[in-house]
Amino acid sequence: MAKTLNVLCVCQIGVGSSVMLRVFVDKVLKDLKVVDDWSIEISDVTTAGGLAASSDVIIANFEVAAVVEKYGKPVIALNNMTSKKEIAEKLGDFLKSW
């Protein structure tokens, strides 16, 4: 049985950019064809603490990443949350060690 990658996309408010980031992460995971199954949750910074326990990785911009690192999960910090290239590079690196 393949394991499911659980991704948590976090932005400051938990609405706009995290939803957009979820779309980009989903596209990148489809393109990478490395993981068979995944789930992507979205959250604001405050709620992320509760969701982090069931996540394998947290993805956020650099500003938010500095805050969510305290949850003890791997964090992918992005310069540009709309760059599929950056997401693919950093998520691909994470998946190599996952």
Tab-separated table of N, CA, C and O in Angstrom:
chain	number	residue	atom	x	y	z
A	1	MET	N	0.841	-1.181	0.000
A	1	MET	CA	0.000	0.000	0.000
A	1	MET	C	0.887	1.246	0.000
A	1	MET	O	1.786	1.378	0.817
A	2	ALA	N	0.650	2.144	-0.925
A	2	ALA	CA	1.421	3.381	-1.005
A	2	ALA	C	0.972	4.331	0.089
A	2	ALA	O	-0.194	4.387	0.447
A	3	LYS	N	1.936	5.060	0.625
A	3	LYS	CA	1.544	6.024	1.644
A	3	LYS	C	1.133	7.345	0.997
A	3	LYS	O	1.554	7.669	-0.114
A	4	THR	N	0.297	8.067	1.695
A	4	THR	CA	-0.229	9.334	1.203
A	4	THR	C	0.624	10.482	1.715
A	4	THR	O	0.922	10.555	2.912
A	5	LEU	N	1.016	11.365	0.829
A	5	LEU	CA	1.731	12.578	1.199
A	5	LEU	C	0.705	13.601	1.678
A	5	LEU	O	-0.239	13.923	0.954
A	6	ASN	N	0.878	14.084	2.897
A	6	ASN	CA	-0.029	15.083	3.458
A	6	ASN	C	0.673	16.433	3.495
A	6	ASN	O	1.634	16.617	4.246
A	7	VAL	N	0.180	17.353	2.671
A	7	VAL	CA	0.779	18.670	2.515
A	7	VAL	C	-0.119	19.705	3.182
A	7	VAL	O	-1.337	19.657	3.040
A	8	LEU	N	0.495	20.634	3.888
A	8	LEU	CA	-0.235	21.744	4.490
A	8	LEU	C	0.275	23.045	3.874
A	8	LEU	O	1.456	23.367	3.994
A	9	CYS	N	-0.602	23.755	3.178
A	9	CYS	CA	-0.271	25.043	2.573
A	9	CYS	C	-0.766	26.144	3.512
A	9	CYS	O	-1.951	26.177	3.853
A	10	VAL	N	0.136	27.008	3.922
A	10	VAL	CA	-0.202	28.005	4.929
A	10	VAL	C	0.071	29.416	4.413
A	10	VAL	O	1.102	29.685	3.794
A	11	CYS	N	-0.874	30.300	4.681
A	11	CYS	CA	-0.659	31.730	4.451
A	11	CYS	C	-1.117	32.470	5.702
A	11	CYS	O	-1.655	31.866	6.625
A	12	GLN	N	-0.920	33.765	5.738
A	12	GLN	CA	-1.219	34.512	6.954
A	12	GLN	C	-2.687	34.475	7.344
A	12	GLN	O	-3.023	34.330	8.510
A	13	ILE	N	-3.577	34.571	6.388
A	13	ILE	CA	-5.007	34.612	6.694
A	13	ILE	C	-5.686	33.284	6.394
A	13	ILE	O	-6.707	32.955	6.967
A	14	GLY	N	-5.139	32.477	5.523
A	14	GLY	CA	-5.682	31.152	5.244
A	14	GLY	C	-6.735	31.104	4.159
A	14	GLY	O	-7.450	30.130	4.036
A	15	VAL	N	-6.816	32.147	3.354
A	15	VAL	CA	-7.848	32.166	2.328
A	15	VAL	C	-7.224	32.262	0.945
A	15	VAL	O	-7.123	31.268	0.237
A	16	GLY	N	-6.798	33.413	0.548
A	16	GLY	CA	-6.354	33.660	-0.827
A	16	GLY	C	-5.124	32.914	-1.258
A	16	GLY	O	-5.156	32.045	-2.127
A	17	SER	N	-3.987	33.230	-0.663
A	17	SER	CA	-2.759	32.633	-1.166
A	17	SER	C	-2.639	31.156	-0.871
A	17	SER	O	-2.039	30.437	-1.646
A	18	SER	N	-3.200	30.685	0.223
A	18	SER	CA	-3.096	29.252	0.493
A	18	SER	C	-3.939	28.439	-0.497
A	18	SER	O	-3.549	27.348	-0.894
A	19	VAL	N	-5.074	28.980	-0.909
A	19	VAL	CA	-5.901	28.298	-1.922
A	19	VAL	C	-5.154	28.265	-3.247
A	19	VAL	O	-5.088	27.237	-3.914
A	20	MET	N	-4.571	29.394	-3.618
A	20	MET	CA	-3.796	29.469	-4.850
A	20	MET	C	-2.592	28.520	-4.784
A	20	MET	O	-2.309	27.791	-5.732
A	21	LEU	N	-1.929	28.492	-3.650
A	21	LEU	CA	-0.772	27.621	-3.480
A	21	LEU	C	-1.179	26.150	-3.587
A	21	LEU	O	-0.471	25.344	-4.194
A	22	ARG	N	-2.334	25.797	-3.035
A	22	ARG	CA	-2.823	24.416	-3.136
A	22	ARG	C	-2.971	23.998	-4.599
A	22	ARG	O	-2.599	22.883	-4.972
A	23	VAL	N	-3.473	24.883	-5.443
A	23	VAL	CA	-3.642	24.585	-6.865
A	23	VAL	C	-2.279	24.335	-7.516
A	23	VAL	O	-2.101	23.358	-8.253
A	24	PHE	N	-1.306	25.185	-7.218
A	24	PHE	CA	0.023	25.026	-7.805
A	24	PHE	C	0.706	23.749	-7.303
A	24	PHE	O	1.343	23.029	-8.084
A	25	VAL	N	0.593	23.458	-6.015
A	25	VAL	CA	1.209	22.248	-5.462
A	25	VAL	C	0.579	21.007	-6.083
A	25	VAL	O	1.284	20.060	-6.448
A	26	ASP	N	-0.728	21.006	-6.247
A	26	ASP	CA	-1.412	19.882	-6.875
A	26	ASP	C	-0.900	19.661	-8.301
A	26	ASP	O	-0.593	18.528	-8.695
A	27	LYS	N	-0.774	20.736	-9.068
A	27	LYS	CA	-0.263	20.623	-10.443
A	27	LYS	C	1.167	20.091	-10.459
A	27	LYS	O	1.513	19.245	-11.280
A	28	VAL	N	1.996	20.585	-9.552
A	28	VAL	CA	3.389	20.142	-9.493
A	28	VAL	C	3.467	18.663	-9.132
A	28	VAL	O	4.245	17.907	-9.731
A	29	LEU	N	2.674	18.227	-8.171
A	29	LEU	CA	2.693	16.810	-7.797
A	29	LEU	C	2.263	15.926	-8.963
A	29	LEU	O	2.832	14.857	-9.178
A	30	LYS	N	1.276	16.376	-9.731
A	30	LYS	CA	0.863	15.622	-10.920
A	30	LYS	C	1.989	15.569	-11.940
A	30	LYS	O	2.247	14.537	-12.545
A	31	ASP	N	2.668	16.699	-12.134
A	31	ASP	CA	3.764	16.764	-13.107
A	31	ASP	C	4.963	15.914	-12.679
A	31	ASP	O	5.617	15.299	-13.519
A	32	LEU	N	5.279	15.916	-11.381
A	32	LEU	CA	6.451	15.181	-10.896
A	32	LEU	C	6.256	13.670	-10.995
A	32	LEU	O	7.224	12.926	-11.158
A	33	LYS	N	5.029	13.210	-10.852
A	33	LYS	CA	4.710	11.777	-10.942
A	33	LYS	C	5.574	10.932	-10.007
A	33	LYS	O	5.968	9.818	-10.345
A	34	VAL	N	5.867	11.471	-8.846
A	34	VAL	CA	6.694	10.767	-7.870
A	34	VAL	C	5.819	10.132	-6.793
A	34	VAL	O	6.121	9.059	-6.304
A	35	VAL	N	4.736	10.786	-6.457
A	35	VAL	CA	3.847	10.336	-5.400
A	35	VAL	C	2.533	9.908	-6.036
A	35	VAL	O	1.985	10.598	-6.891
A	36	ASP	N	2.027	8.757	-5.612
A	36	ASP	CA	0.766	8.258	-6.159
A	36	ASP	C	-0.459	8.908	-5.530
A	36	ASP	O	-1.482	9.068	-6.171
A	37	ASP	N	-0.355	9.240	-4.256
A	37	ASP	CA	-1.517	9.747	-3.537
A	37	ASP	C	-1.098	10.893	-2.617
A	37	ASP	O	-0.054	10.810	-1.961
A	38	TRP	N	-1.901	11.923	-2.585
A	38	TRP	CA	-1.611	13.054	-1.706
A	38	TRP	C	-2.891	13.751	-1.302
A	38	TRP	O	-3.915	13.619	-1.935
A	39	SER	N	-2.773	14.486	-0.201
A	39	SER	CA	-3.861	15.357	0.226
A	39	SER	C	-3.232	16.699	0.558
A	39	SER	O	-2.098	16.757	1.052
A	40	ILE	N	-3.952	17.752	0.250
A	40	ILE	CA	-3.442	19.100	0.471
A	40	ILE	C	-4.475	19.866	1.281
A	40	ILE	O	-5.605	20.057	0.845
A	41	GLU	N	-4.069	20.291	2.466
A	41	GLU	CA	-4.915	21.112	3.326
A	41	GLU	C	-4.432	22.557	3.239
A	41	GLU	O	-3.265	22.805	2.951
A	42	ILE	N	-5.335	23.481	3.520
A	42	ILE	CA	-4.952	24.887	3.588
A	42	ILE	C	-5.255	25.406	4.981
A	42	ILE	O	-6.128	24.885	5.678
A	43	SER	N	-4.504	26.431	5.385
A	43	SER	CA	-4.677	26.955	6.732
A	43	SER	C	-4.099	28.354	6.857
A	43	SER	O	-3.246	28.762	6.075
A	44	ASP	N	-4.557	29.038	7.890
A	44	ASP	CA	-3.915	30.283	8.297
A	44	ASP	C	-2.829	29.912	9.309
A	44	ASP	O	-2.756	28.775	9.768
A	45	VAL	N	-2.003	30.865	9.660
A	45	VAL	CA	-0.875	30.617	10.559
A	45	VAL	C	-1.351	30.100	11.916
A	45	VAL	O	-0.771	29.166	12.466
A	46	THR	N	-2.396	30.670	12.446
A	46	THR	CA	-2.872	30.296	13.776
A	46	THR	C	-3.390	28.869	13.820
A	46	THR	O	-3.083	28.108	14.738
A	47	THR	N	-4.176	28.460	12.846
A	47	THR	CA	-4.770	27.128	12.812
A	47	THR	C	-3.763	26.059	12.395
A	47	THR	O	-3.959	24.882	12.672
A	48	ALA	N	-2.696	26.452	11.751
A	48	ALA	CA	-1.711	25.500	11.231
A	48	ALA	C	-1.139	24.589	12.313
A	48	ALA	O	-0.824	23.437	12.039
A	49	GLY	N	-1.026	25.071	13.521
A	49	GLY	CA	-0.467	24.268	14.608
A	49	GLY	C	-1.240	22.975	14.820
A	49	GLY	O	-0.655	21.911	15.003
A	50	GLY	N	-2.549	23.051	14.773
A	50	GLY	CA	-3.376	21.864	14.954
A	50	GLY	C	-3.314	20.916	13.776
A	50	GLY	O	-3.413	19.704	13.933
A	51	LEU	N	-3.153	21.447	12.581
A	51	LEU	CA	-3.112	20.626	11.372
A	51	LEU	C	-1.722	20.047	11.090
A	51	LEU	O	-1.582	19.065	10.371
A	52	ALA	N	-0.705	20.659	11.656
A	52	ALA	CA	0.671	20.237	11.380
A	52	ALA	C	0.944	18.805	11.819
A	52	ALA	O	1.700	18.092	11.172
A	53	ALA	N	0.306	18.366	12.893
A	53	ALA	CA	0.564	17.019	13.421
A	53	ALA	C	0.293	15.935	12.385
A	53	ALA	O	0.997	14.928	12.345
A	54	SER	N	-0.687	16.134	11.522
A	54	SER	CA	-1.018	15.120	10.520
A	54	SER	C	-0.414	15.425	9.158
A	54	SER	O	-0.748	14.778	8.165
A	55	SER	N	0.490	16.385	9.097
A	55	SER	CA	1.117	16.791	7.833
A	55	SER	C	2.531	16.225	7.724
A	55	SER	O	3.225	16.086	8.722
A	56	ASP	N	2.921	15.930	6.491
A	56	ASP	CA	4.290	15.498	6.234
A	56	ASP	C	5.198	16.678	5.934
A	56	ASP	O	6.395	16.633	6.194
A	57	VAL	N	4.617	17.728	5.369
A	57	VAL	CA	5.389	18.906	4.996
A	57	VAL	C	4.465	20.124	4.991
A	57	VAL	O	3.279	20.015	4.695
A	58	ILE	N	5.037	21.259	5.348
A	58	ILE	CA	4.316	22.529	5.324
A	58	ILE	C	4.949	23.390	4.238
A	58	ILE	O	6.175	23.490	4.160
A	59	ILE	N	4.111	24.015	3.417
A	59	ILE	CA	4.603	24.900	2.366
A	59	ILE	C	4.020	26.285	2.586
A	59	ILE	O	2.804	26.436	2.780
A	60	ALA	N	4.883	27.296	2.561
A	60	ALA	CA	4.454	28.679	2.804
A	60	ALA	C	5.493	29.631	2.224
A	60	ALA	O	6.571	29.203	1.807
A	61	ASN	N	5.176	30.927	2.240
A	61	ASN	CA	6.184	31.902	1.833
A	61	ASN	C	7.206	32.049	2.966
A	61	ASN	O	6.994	31.559	4.067
A	62	PHE	N	8.329	32.704	2.685
A	62	PHE	CA	9.402	32.810	3.669
A	62	PHE	C	8.942	33.448	4.976
A	62	PHE	O	9.336	33.012	6.057
A	63	GLU	N	8.120	34.452	4.890
A	63	GLU	CA	7.642	35.157	6.081
A	63	GLU	C	6.857	34.210	6.998
A	63	GLU	O	7.084	34.145	8.199
A	64	VAL	N	5.934	33.479	6.436
A	64	VAL	CA	5.102	32.546	7.203
A	64	VAL	C	5.918	31.319	7.622
A	64	VAL	O	5.737	30.791	8.718
A	65	ALA	N	6.828	30.882	6.775
A	65	ALA	CA	7.645	29.703	7.079
A	65	ALA	C	8.405	29.882	8.389
A	65	ALA	O	8.511	28.940	9.188
A	66	ALA	N	8.895	31.071	8.632
A	66	ALA	CA	9.630	31.347	9.867
A	66	ALA	C	8.751	31.135	11.100
A	66	ALA	O	9.242	30.751	12.157
A	67	VAL	N	7.458	31.338	10.959
A	67	VAL	CA	6.518	31.175	12.074
A	67	VAL	C	6.134	29.709	12.269
A	67	VAL	O	6.080	29.217	13.396
A	68	VAL	N	5.884	28.981	11.183
A	68	VAL	CA	5.383	27.600	11.294
A	68	VAL	C	6.486	26.563	11.536
A	68	VAL	O	6.175	25.411	11.805
A	69	GLU	N	7.743	26.966	11.472
A	69	GLU	CA	8.839	26.030	11.743
A	69	GLU	C	8.752	25.448	13.146
A	69	GLU	O	9.190	24.332	13.395
A	70	LYS	N	8.127	26.170	14.058
A	70	LYS	CA	8.018	25.718	15.450
A	70	LYS	C	7.161	24.462	15.606
A	70	LYS	O	7.184	23.814	16.646
A	71	TYR	N	6.424	24.078	14.565
A	71	TYR	CA	5.558	22.907	14.662
A	71	TYR	C	6.305	21.595	14.446
A	71	TYR	O	5.719	20.523	14.535
A	72	GLY	N	7.600	21.677	14.148
A	72	GLY	CA	8.426	20.482	14.074
A	72	GLY	C	8.287	19.641	12.817
A	72	GLY	O	8.706	18.488	12.795
A	73	LYS	N	7.708	20.198	11.786
A	73	LYS	CA	7.560	19.493	10.508
A	73	LYS	C	8.493	20.145	9.485
A	73	LYS	O	8.834	21.323	9.602
A	74	PRO	N	8.891	19.399	8.447
A	74	PRO	CA	9.674	20.030	7.390
A	74	PRO	C	8.871	21.176	6.770
A	74	PRO	O	7.658	21.051	6.576
A	75	VAL	N	9.559	22.273	6.498
A	75	VAL	CA	8.906	23.453	5.929
A	75	VAL	C	9.600	23.821	4.628
A	75	VAL	O	10.824	23.930	4.584
A	76	ILE	N	8.809	23.993	3.591
A	76	ILE	CA	9.315	24.483	2.319
A	76	ILE	C	8.959	25.957	2.256
A	76	ILE	O	7.781	26.319	2.227
A	77	ALA	N	9.993	26.794	2.268
A	77	ALA	CA	9.805	28.246	2.234
A	77	ALA	C	9.976	28.735	0.802
A	77	ALA	O	11.005	28.485	0.173
A	78	LEU	N	8.970	29.404	0.300
A	78	LEU	CA	8.975	29.869	-1.089
A	78	LEU	C	9.211	31.371	-1.186
A	78	LEU	O	8.684	32.143	-0.394
A	79	ASN	N	9.982	31.746	-2.196
A	79	ASN	CA	10.127	33.165	-2.538
A	79	ASN	C	8.918	33.635	-3.330
A	79	ASN	O	8.457	34.754	-3.162
A	80	ASN	N	8.432	32.766	-4.224
A	80	ASN	CA	7.330	33.102	-5.117
A	80	ASN	C	6.311	31.965	-5.087
A	80	ASN	O	6.543	30.904	-5.654
A	81	MET	N	5.198	32.193	-4.448
A	81	MET	CA	4.196	31.137	-4.267
A	81	MET	C	3.472	30.771	-5.556
A	81	MET	O	2.720	29.809	-5.593
A	82	THR	N	3.701	31.506	-6.627
A	82	THR	CA	3.066	31.189	-7.905
A	82	THR	C	4.051	30.596	-8.912
A	82	THR	O	3.697	30.365	-10.059
A	83	SER	N	5.269	30.329	-8.475
A	83	SER	CA	6.279	29.774	-9.367
A	83	SER	C	6.250	28.254	-9.321
A	83	SER	O	6.724	27.632	-8.354
A	84	LYS	N	5.694	27.643	-10.368
A	84	LYS	CA	5.685	26.182	-10.426
A	84	LYS	C	7.115	25.642	-10.438
A	84	LYS	O	7.375	24.585	-9.876
A	85	LYS	N	8.022	26.374	-11.047
A	85	LYS	CA	9.414	25.938	-11.109
A	85	LYS	C	10.017	25.864	-9.703
A	85	LYS	O	10.629	24.864	-9.334
A	86	GLU	N	9.826	26.912	-8.914
A	86	GLU	CA	10.369	26.916	-7.555
A	86	GLU	C	9.702	25.840	-6.695
A	86	GLU	O	10.371	25.126	-5.948
A	87	ILE	N	8.389	25.715	-6.809
A	87	ILE	CA	7.674	24.696	-6.043
A	87	ILE	C	8.172	23.305	-6.435
A	87	ILE	O	8.442	22.468	-5.575
A	88	ALA	N	8.323	23.061	-7.737
A	88	ALA	CA	8.790	21.752	-8.214
A	88	ALA	C	10.192	21.441	-7.703
A	88	ALA	O	10.471	20.310	-7.278
A	89	GLU	N	11.086	22.412	-7.743
A	89	GLU	CA	12.459	22.189	-7.285
A	89	GLU	C	12.492	21.859	-5.794
A	89	GLU	O	13.100	20.876	-5.376
A	90	LYS	N	11.821	22.671	-4.998
A	90	LYS	CA	11.887	22.496	-3.544
A	90	LYS	C	11.077	21.288	-3.081
A	90	LYS	O	11.512	20.550	-2.195
A	91	LEU	N	9.922	21.067	-3.675
A	91	LEU	CA	9.118	19.904	-3.309
A	91	LEU	C	9.793	18.626	-3.791
A	91	LEU	O	9.804	17.613	-3.088
A	92	GLY	N	10.399	18.681	-4.975
A	92	GLY	CA	11.151	17.533	-5.486
A	92	GLY	C	12.301	17.164	-4.561
A	92	GLY	O	12.521	15.984	-4.288
A	93	ASP	N	13.017	18.163	-4.055
A	93	ASP	CA	14.105	17.905	-3.102
A	93	ASP	C	13.561	17.259	-1.830
A	93	ASP	O	14.160	16.319	-1.302
A	94	PHE	N	12.445	17.771	-1.341
A	94	PHE	CA	11.835	17.178	-0.145
A	94	PHE	C	11.461	15.720	-0.393
A	94	PHE	O	11.718	14.855	0.452
A	95	LEU	N	10.846	15.445	-1.529
A	95	LEU	CA	10.368	14.094	-1.815
A	95	LEU	C	11.501	13.071	-1.927
A	95	LEU	O	11.309	11.894	-1.657
A	96	LYS	N	12.693	13.521	-2.302
A	96	LYS	CA	13.840	12.614	-2.385
A	96	LYS	C	14.173	12.022	-1.023
A	96	LYS	O	14.642	10.883	-0.933
A	97	SER	N	13.943	12.785	0.037
A	97	SER	CA	14.265	12.300	1.377
A	97	SER	C	13.049	11.810	2.148
A	97	SER	O	13.146	11.310	3.262
A	98	TRP	N	11.880	11.954	1.569
A	98	TRP	CA	10.648	11.560	2.244
A	98	TRP	C	10.498	10.081	2.151
A	98	TRP	O	10.182	9.281	2.815
